Amino acid sequence: MLDPTICPRCGDRADAPVVEDDELVCARCEHRWPFSRLPLFALTGPSGGGKSTVGPELARRLRDDAVVLEQDVLWTGGLRDDVDGHPVFRSTWLRMAAMIHQSGRPVVLCGTVVPPEFEPLPERALFTDIHYLALVADDDVLEKRLAARPAWRGWDDEERVAEMLAFNAWLRETAAEMRPPVRLFDTSDVPLDAAVDVACRWVRELLP
């Protein structure tokens, strides 16, 4: 059974995984089974920072080392309706990444997330570490990038753009103070290849 919340012996499904060292433990029957704990890589930052542009090239370059995934693929239904940091959405992603890790390849998750949204969750115990790299940019650059997006993405909403600019500013100010700290890379004036180079080095230097 790949789902870390389901016991392969008795079939009980826990509300949260119980992890001791590199084993999962069933709270009902006390069965233990091995579980590979790997680091998770969160490529984050504001919308317009460059995640969607860097991600596909990063997947190509890291195809032998990691699995690169887009966070928004699960941004649907009840997961989207969840509130207060969307913990159900975040927990679902952590369980998904942990299951992929059982193949021996770490996950690079591209999406807007910060340590306070991942670190307190019970599923955090499924990983050795979570590393964060945020792609940021100057406000005028973000505004131009968001304005150039197709209409279906909804970035013609001035309030929504203002919220993203505020998040960009907050991230720049607080990245070093978060636990763990978030590494920043400014994509305002750099070509795509340079941004991908930075992301590749970040992953490879932190691989177990």
Tab-separated table of C-alpha atoms in Angstrom, residues 74 79 87-97 99 121 123:
chain	number	residue	atom	x	y	z
A	74	LEU	CA	-4.702	19.526	-7.794
A	79	LEU	CA	-9.198	21.222	-2.190
A	87	PRO	CA	-4.207	22.683	4.709
A	88	VAL	CA	-6.170	19.891	2.976
A	89	PHE	CA	-4.703	20.926	-0.382
A	90	ARG	CA	-1.198	21.118	1.123
A	91	SER	CA	-1.549	17.797	2.952
A	92	THR	CA	-2.759	16.089	-0.224
A	93	TRP	CA	0.309	17.320	-2.077
A	94	LEU	CA	2.648	16.130	0.662
A	95	ARG	CA	1.104	12.644	0.613
A	96	MET	CA	1.347	12.553	-3.183
A	97	ALA	CA	5.016	13.590	-3.131
A	99	MET	CA	4.276	8.261	-2.501
A	121	LEU	CA	1.325	19.733	8.858
A	123	GLU	CA	2.544	14.979	6.678
